[in-house]
């Protein structure tokens, strides 16, 4: 009744997180599902580190020389269905089990590429190997890998080694 008297129709939660840093500032906004939120301090620190690193790059291609690994809090769930007398992948979801609980729907090649980021090889090396295995142009694979890795890195799913 109190909220109705004030004209409030809905209640939402949100957060503004500020980070003091040297250099140009950057802003990030995410839609979050309240049912997946966990203690987020470590996750937010990963997001800050990624944002600061990316802000210092001349362009996204600088990521090709970096080594990445999935955070220990990443979990891949795959749903397989039986169709036409065979098992078929019906869905792949990557989820963070900590922090802000980000999720992403993946296709099999993207899931494989993320798994190949073992912290020992650079993104450029992984992209080159994938291009060779798929018979695709290196430039095409690098472009796709840069888009995916940039998104996963800024979301705190990937970490630089």
PDB file of N, CA and C in Angstrom, residues 19-57:
ATOM      1  N   UNK A  19      35.567   2.737  -9.991  1.00  0.00           N
ATOM      2  CA  UNK A  19      36.926   2.226  -9.869  1.00  0.00           C
ATOM      3  C   UNK A  19      37.885   3.370 -10.182  1.00  0.00           C
ATOM      4  N   UNK A  20      38.700   3.750  -9.213  1.00  0.00           N
ATOM      5  CA  UNK A  20      39.682   4.803  -9.444  1.00  0.00           C
ATOM      6  C   UNK A  20      40.825   4.210 -10.252  1.00  0.00           C
ATOM      7  N   UNK A  21      41.191   4.889 -11.332  1.00  0.00           N
ATOM      8  CA  UNK A  21      42.258   4.384 -12.183  1.00  0.00           C
ATOM      9  C   UNK A  21      42.971   5.528 -12.868  1.00  0.00           C
ATOM     10  N   UNK A  22      44.163   5.265 -13.346  1.00  0.00           N
ATOM     11  CA  UNK A  22      44.880   6.222 -14.183  1.00  0.00           C
ATOM     12  C   UNK A  22      44.393   6.044 -15.618  1.00  0.00           C
ATOM     13  N   UNK A  23      44.447   7.099 -16.397  1.00  0.00           N
ATOM     14  CA  UNK A  23      44.048   6.995 -17.795  1.00  0.00           C
ATOM     15  C   UNK A  23      42.586   7.344 -17.995  1.00  0.00           C
ATOM     16  N   UNK A  24      42.142   7.125 -19.225  1.00  0.00           N
ATOM     17  CA  UNK A  24      40.761   7.450 -19.602  1.00  0.00           C
ATOM     18  C   UNK A  24      39.785   6.511 -18.902  1.00  0.00           C
ATOM     19  N   UNK A  25      38.650   7.041 -18.544  1.00  0.00           N
ATOM     20  CA  UNK A  25      37.613   6.235 -17.909  1.00  0.00           C
ATOM     21  C   UNK A  25      36.828   5.449 -18.950  1.00  0.00           C
ATOM     22  N   UNK A  26      36.191   4.408 -18.516  1.00  0.00           N
ATOM     23  CA  UNK A  26      35.329   3.618 -19.375  1.00  0.00           C
ATOM     24  C   UNK A  26      34.085   3.249 -18.583  1.00  0.00           C
ATOM     25  N   UNK A  27      33.023   2.927 -19.304  1.00  0.00           N
ATOM     26  CA  UNK A  27      31.738   2.611 -18.683  1.00  0.00           C
ATOM     27  C   UNK A  27      31.278   1.259 -19.219  1.00  0.00           C
ATOM     28  N   UNK A  28      30.662   0.484 -18.338  1.00  0.00           N
ATOM     29  CA  UNK A  28      30.104  -0.814 -18.723  1.00  0.00           C
ATOM     30  C   UNK A  28      28.730  -0.927 -18.083  1.00  0.00           C
ATOM     31  N   UNK A  29      27.751  -1.398 -18.834  1.00  0.00           N
ATOM     32  CA  UNK A  29      26.410  -1.615 -18.301  1.00  0.00           C
ATOM     33  C   UNK A  29      25.957  -3.013 -18.689  1.00  0.00           C
ATOM     34  N   UNK A  30      25.412  -3.749 -17.731  1.00  0.00           N
ATOM     35  CA  UNK A  30      24.960  -5.111 -17.974  1.00  0.00           C
ATOM     36  C   UNK A  30      23.573  -5.313 -17.396  1.00  0.00           C
ATOM     37  N   UNK A  31      22.758  -6.094 -18.093  1.00  0.00           N
ATOM     38  CA  UNK A  31      21.482  -6.541 -17.558  1.00  0.00           C
ATOM     39  C   UNK A  31      21.767  -7.821 -16.775  1.00  0.00           C
ATOM     40  N   UNK A  32      21.335  -7.879 -15.543  1.00  0.00           N
ATOM     41  CA  UNK A  32      21.629  -9.024 -14.700  1.00  0.00           C
ATOM     42  C   UNK A  32      20.350  -9.683 -14.223  1.00  0.00           C
ATOM     43  N   UNK A  33      20.434 -10.983 -14.055  1.00  0.00           N
ATOM     44  CA  UNK A  33      19.323 -11.744 -13.494  1.00  0.00           C
ATOM     45  C   UNK A  33      19.576 -11.880 -11.996  1.00  0.00           C
ATOM     46  N   UNK A  34      18.683 -11.393 -11.173  1.00  0.00           N
ATOM     47  CA  UNK A  34      18.872 -11.407  -9.733  1.00  0.00           C
ATOM     48  C   UNK A  34      18.980 -12.789  -9.132  1.00  0.00           C
ATOM     49  N   UNK A  35      18.460 -13.802  -9.815  1.00  0.00           N
ATOM     50  CA  UNK A  35      18.494 -15.146  -9.248  1.00  0.00           C
ATOM     51  C   UNK A  35      19.851 -15.825  -9.390  1.00  0.00           C
ATOM     52  N   UNK A  36      20.768 -15.255 -10.142  1.00  0.00           N
ATOM     53  CA  UNK A  36      22.087 -15.864 -10.340  1.00  0.00           C
ATOM     54  C   UNK A  36      23.205 -15.117  -9.616  1.00  0.00           C
ATOM     55  N   UNK A  37      22.900 -14.060  -8.908  1.00  0.00           N
ATOM     56  CA  UNK A  37      23.937 -13.261  -8.266  1.00  0.00           C
ATOM     57  C   UNK A  37      24.574 -14.012  -7.101  1.00  0.00           C
ATOM     58  N   UNK A  38      25.888 -13.913  -7.011  1.00  0.00           N
ATOM     59  CA  UNK A  38      26.686 -14.498  -5.933  1.00  0.00           C
ATOM     60  C   UNK A  38      27.621 -13.406  -5.430  1.00  0.00           C
ATOM     61  N   UNK A  39      28.365 -13.653  -4.346  1.00  0.00           N
ATOM     62  CA  UNK A  39      29.378 -12.668  -3.959  1.00  0.00           C
ATOM     63  C   UNK A  39      30.267 -12.333  -5.165  1.00  0.00           C
ATOM     64  N   UNK A  40      30.442 -11.054  -5.443  1.00  0.00           N
ATOM     65  CA  UNK A  40      30.981 -10.647  -6.744  1.00  0.00           C
ATOM     66  C   UNK A  40      32.317  -9.925  -6.697  1.00  0.00           C
ATOM     67  N   UNK A  41      32.952  -9.809  -5.539  1.00  0.00           N
ATOM     68  CA  UNK A  41      34.190  -9.041  -5.465  1.00  0.00           C
ATOM     69  C   UNK A  41      35.257  -9.492  -6.447  1.00  0.00           C
ATOM     70  N   UNK A  42      35.571 -10.790  -6.476  1.00  0.00           N
ATOM     71  CA  UNK A  42      36.599 -11.297  -7.389  1.00  0.00           C
ATOM     72  C   UNK A  42      36.196 -11.117  -8.843  1.00  0.00           C
ATOM     73  N   UNK A  43      34.929 -11.344  -9.139  1.00  0.00           N
ATOM     74  CA  UNK A  43      34.443 -11.186 -10.507  1.00  0.00           C
ATOM     75  C   UNK A  43      34.568  -9.732 -10.956  1.00  0.00           C
ATOM     76  N   UNK A  44      34.175  -8.821 -10.118  1.00  0.00           N
ATOM     77  CA  UNK A  44      34.268  -7.398 -10.474  1.00  0.00           C
ATOM     78  C   UNK A  44      35.725  -6.990 -10.682  1.00  0.00           C
ATOM     79  N   UNK A  45      36.640  -7.525  -9.884  1.00  0.00           N
ATOM     80  CA  UNK A  45      38.063  -7.236 -10.090  1.00  0.00           C
ATOM     81  C   UNK A  45      38.530  -7.751 -11.452  1.00  0.00           C
ATOM     82  N   UNK A  46      38.036  -8.920 -11.894  1.00  0.00           N
ATOM     83  CA  UNK A  46      38.383  -9.428 -13.229  1.00  0.00           C
ATOM     84  C   UNK A  46      37.845  -8.501 -14.313  1.00  0.00           C
ATOM     85  N   UNK A  47      36.617  -8.014 -14.120  1.00  0.00           N
ATOM     86  CA  UNK A  47      36.013  -7.103 -15.103  1.00  0.00           C
ATOM     87  C   UNK A  47      36.817  -5.794 -15.169  1.00  0.00           C
ATOM     88  N   UNK A  48      37.207  -5.268 -14.001  1.00  0.00           N
ATOM     89  CA  UNK A  48      38.032  -4.046 -13.982  1.00  0.00           C
ATOM     90  C   UNK A  48      39.363  -4.277 -14.704  1.00  0.00           C
ATOM     91  N   UNK A  49      40.031  -5.390 -14.396  1.00  0.00           N
ATOM     92  CA  UNK A  49      41.332  -5.677 -15.015  1.00  0.00           C
ATOM     93  C   UNK A  49      41.198  -5.774 -16.532  1.00  0.00           C
ATOM     94  N   UNK A  50      40.154  -6.446 -16.995  1.00  0.00           N
ATOM     95  CA  UNK A  50      39.934  -6.582 -18.435  1.00  0.00           C
ATOM     96  C   UNK A  50      39.642  -5.228 -19.073  1.00  0.00           C
ATOM     97  N   UNK A  51      38.757  -4.452 -18.466  1.00  0.00           N
ATOM     98  CA  UNK A  51      38.419  -3.137 -19.020  1.00  0.00           C
ATOM     99  C   UNK A  51      39.615  -2.218 -19.069  1.00  0.00           C
ATOM    100  N   UNK A  52      40.414  -2.216 -18.015  1.00  0.00           N
ATOM    101  CA  UNK A  52      41.620  -1.380 -17.999  1.00  0.00           C
ATOM    102  C   UNK A  52      42.614  -1.829 -19.064  1.00  0.00           C
ATOM    103  N   UNK A  53      42.797  -3.144 -19.207  1.00  0.00           N
ATOM    104  CA  UNK A  53      43.728  -3.656 -20.217  1.00  0.00           C
ATOM    105  C   UNK A  53      43.262  -3.279 -21.612  1.00  0.00           C
ATOM    106  N   UNK A  54      41.985  -3.500 -21.908  1.00  0.00           N
ATOM    107  CA  UNK A  54      41.463  -3.181 -23.238  1.00  0.00           C
ATOM    108  C   UNK A  54      41.533  -1.686 -23.537  1.00  0.00           C
ATOM    109  N   UNK A  55      41.302  -0.861 -22.520  1.00  0.00           N
ATOM    110  CA  UNK A  55      41.375   0.592 -22.718  1.00  0.00           C
ATOM    111  C   UNK A  55      42.781   1.024 -23.112  1.00  0.00           C
ATOM    112  N   UNK A  56      43.789   0.242 -22.722  1.00  0.00           N
ATOM    113  CA  UNK A  56      45.176   0.575 -23.044  1.00  0.00           C
ATOM    114  C   UNK A  56      45.663   0.040 -24.379  1.00  0.00           C
ATOM    115  N   UNK A  57      44.864  -0.769 -25.054  1.00  0.00           N
ATOM    116  CA  UNK A  57      45.265  -1.316 -26.353  1.00  0.00           C
ATOM    117  C   UNK A  57      45.011  -0.315 -27.469  1.00  0.00           C
TER     118      UNK A  57
END
